[in-house]
């Protein structure tokens, strides 16, 4: 039985379809092809798909209308393939349920990076939903995180240091901290951290997460030059190497902003 993730390519241009098929097969995907809305919906109903790439201009048919139909049937991750001048169509595509888009002409590395990023986001979302279901009374919006004498209050975007003083964090840095606090003791790659903090907006060449980690260390580490909370995992990314406790706000002793 084929254990590779299955991707459905919906594209009426045989040249583009062949390029995408070769890229995905070389990266370990099982590829299925469709050239019309009817074929696409049939595949959605019959196949266990990991991802769909959908051309926004599907001959005489509308890729946007097809995207709406797909979303009525399935939550399968969906990446739109658009032209470089299709800004409005890209926005509408995201609004009707696409997870990301690839712009033609596309670069090989970007195609695979975006597809892998979409799959990671869906995997993380499923894992987080499962953890939330298993964790009674765990609500990130009404609970404070306690770690190594520090308190982080998500609904206030507030961090209280070990002396009871406010730590000034940007919204981006706080979001990164929250990602770590929700996943303590887990090794997270730089790409995973960018997916979780930036969503579909980041570039595969973007490494701003390293600067954010450095700023966070200065705020929350006892000795930023020898970090014990946010540890570097060489060749991979980072891990939050500290136990984290979550308490309802009424039980958390924090100073109001």
Coordinates of C-alpha atoms in Angstrom, one line a residue, residues 34-185:
X34 CA -7.5 16.5 -12.7
X35 CA -8.3 19.0 -15.5
X36 CA -11.9 20.0 -14.8
X37 CA -14.2 20.7 -11.9
X38 CA -16.1 17.4 -12.5
X39 CA -12.9 15.3 -12.3
X40 CA -11.8 17.3 -9.2
X41 CA -15.0 16.7 -7.2
X42 CA -14.9 13.0 -8.2
X43 CA -11.3 12.7 -6.8
X44 CA -12.2 14.6 -3.6
X45 CA -15.1 12.2 -3.0
X46 CA -13.1 9.1 -3.8
X47 CA -9.5 9.7 -2.6
X48 CA -7.9 10.3 0.8
X49 CA -6.0 13.4 -0.1
X50 CA -3.3 15.3 1.8
X51 CA -3.4 18.4 -0.4
X52 CA -4.9 20.0 -3.5
X53 CA -3.2 22.5 -5.8
X54 CA -5.8 24.4 -7.8
X55 CA -5.3 26.7 -10.8
X56 CA -7.3 29.8 -10.3
X57 CA -7.9 30.0 -14.1
X58 CA -9.2 26.5 -15.1
X59 CA -10.0 27.0 -18.7
X60 CA -13.6 28.1 -19.1
X61 CA -14.3 27.1 -15.5
X62 CA -13.6 29.3 -12.4
X63 CA -11.1 28.0 -10.0
X64 CA -12.6 30.2 -7.3
X65 CA -16.0 28.6 -7.8
X66 CA -14.4 25.2 -7.6
X67 CA -12.6 26.1 -4.4
X68 CA -16.0 27.0 -2.9
X69 CA -17.4 23.6 -3.9
X70 CA -14.3 21.8 -2.5
X71 CA -14.7 23.6 0.9
X72 CA -18.4 22.4 1.1
X73 CA -17.2 18.8 0.8
X74 CA -13.8 18.7 2.5
X75 CA -11.3 20.5 4.8
X76 CA -8.3 19.2 2.7
X77 CA -5.5 21.7 2.6
X78 CA -5.7 23.7 -0.6
X79 CA -3.0 25.8 -2.4
X80 CA -4.1 28.1 -5.3
X81 CA -1.9 28.5 -8.4
X82 CA -2.2 32.1 -9.7
X83 CA -0.7 34.5 -12.2
X84 CA 1.7 37.2 -10.9
X85 CA -0.9 39.9 -11.6
X86 CA -3.8 38.1 -9.9
X87 CA -3.7 40.0 -6.6
X88 CA -7.5 40.3 -6.2
X89 CA -8.0 36.6 -7.1
X90 CA -5.4 35.6 -4.6
X91 CA -7.2 37.5 -1.9
X92 CA -10.5 36.0 -2.9
X93 CA -9.0 32.6 -3.0
X94 CA -7.8 32.9 0.6
X95 CA -11.2 34.2 1.6
X96 CA -13.1 31.2 0.0
X97 CA -10.9 28.7 1.9
X98 CA -7.5 28.3 0.2
X99 CA -4.6 27.9 2.6
X100 CA -2.0 29.6 0.5
X101 CA -1.1 30.4 -3.1
X102 CA 1.8 29.9 -5.6
X103 CA 2.4 32.5 -8.2
X104 CA 3.3 31.6 -11.8
X105 CA 6.0 31.6 -12.9
X106 CA 7.1 29.8 -9.7
X107 CA 10.4 28.7 -8.3
X108 CA 11.0 25.1 -7.5
X109 CA 12.1 25.7 -3.9
X110 CA 9.2 28.0 -3.1
X111 CA 6.6 25.5 -4.4
X112 CA 7.8 22.7 -2.2
X113 CA 8.3 25.1 0.8
X114 CA 4.8 26.5 0.6
X115 CA 3.2 23.1 0.2
X116 CA 5.2 21.6 3.1
X117 CA 4.3 24.7 5.2
X118 CA 0.6 24.3 4.6
X119 CA 0.8 20.6 5.6
X120 CA 2.7 21.4 8.8
X121 CA 0.1 24.1 9.7
X122 CA -2.7 21.6 9.3
X123 CA -0.8 19.0 11.3
X124 CA -0.2 21.4 14.1
X125 CA -3.8 22.5 14.1
X126 CA -5.0 18.9 14.4
X127 CA -2.5 18.2 17.2
X128 CA -3.5 21.4 19.1
X129 CA -7.2 20.6 18.7
X130 CA -6.5 17.1 20.1
X131 CA -4.6 18.4 23.1
X132 CA -7.3 21.0 23.8
X133 CA -9.9 18.2 23.7
X134 CA -7.9 16.1 26.2
X135 CA -7.0 18.9 28.5
X136 CA -10.0 19.8 30.8
X137 CA -10.5 23.5 31.5
X138 CA -7.5 24.5 29.5
X139 CA -8.2 27.8 27.8
X140 CA -5.3 29.9 26.4
X141 CA -7.4 33.0 26.5
X142 CA -8.4 32.8 30.2
X143 CA -5.3 31.2 31.7
X144 CA -1.8 32.5 32.6
X145 CA 1.4 30.6 31.8
X146 CA 3.9 30.2 34.7
X147 CA 7.5 29.2 34.0
X148 CA 10.8 29.6 35.9
X149 CA 9.3 32.4 38.1
X150 CA 7.9 34.3 35.1
X151 CA 4.1 34.8 34.3
X152 CA 2.7 35.3 30.8
X153 CA -0.9 36.4 30.4
X154 CA -2.1 35.9 26.8
X155 CA -5.3 38.0 26.9
X156 CA -3.2 41.0 28.0
X157 CA -0.1 40.1 26.0
X158 CA 1.6 40.8 29.3
X159 CA 4.8 39.2 30.8
X160 CA 5.7 39.7 34.4
X161 CA 9.3 39.0 35.4
X162 CA 10.7 37.4 38.5
X163 CA 10.7 40.7 40.3
X164 CA 7.0 41.5 39.5
X165 CA 7.8 44.0 36.8
X166 CA 6.4 44.2 33.3
X167 CA 8.6 42.9 30.4
X168 CA 8.1 45.0 27.2
X169 CA 7.6 42.6 24.3
X170 CA 6.5 43.3 20.8
X171 CA 3.3 41.5 19.6
X172 CA 5.5 39.4 17.4
X173 CA 7.9 38.4 20.2
X174 CA 4.9 37.6 22.5
X175 CA 3.3 35.4 19.8
X176 CA 6.6 33.5 19.5
X177 CA 6.8 33.1 23.3
X178 CA 3.2 31.8 23.3
X179 CA 4.1 29.2 20.7
X180 CA 6.9 28.0 22.9
X181 CA 4.8 28.0 26.1
X182 CA 2.1 25.9 24.4
X183 CA 4.6 23.4 23.3
X184 CA 7.2 23.0 26.0
X185 CA 9.9 20.3 25.7

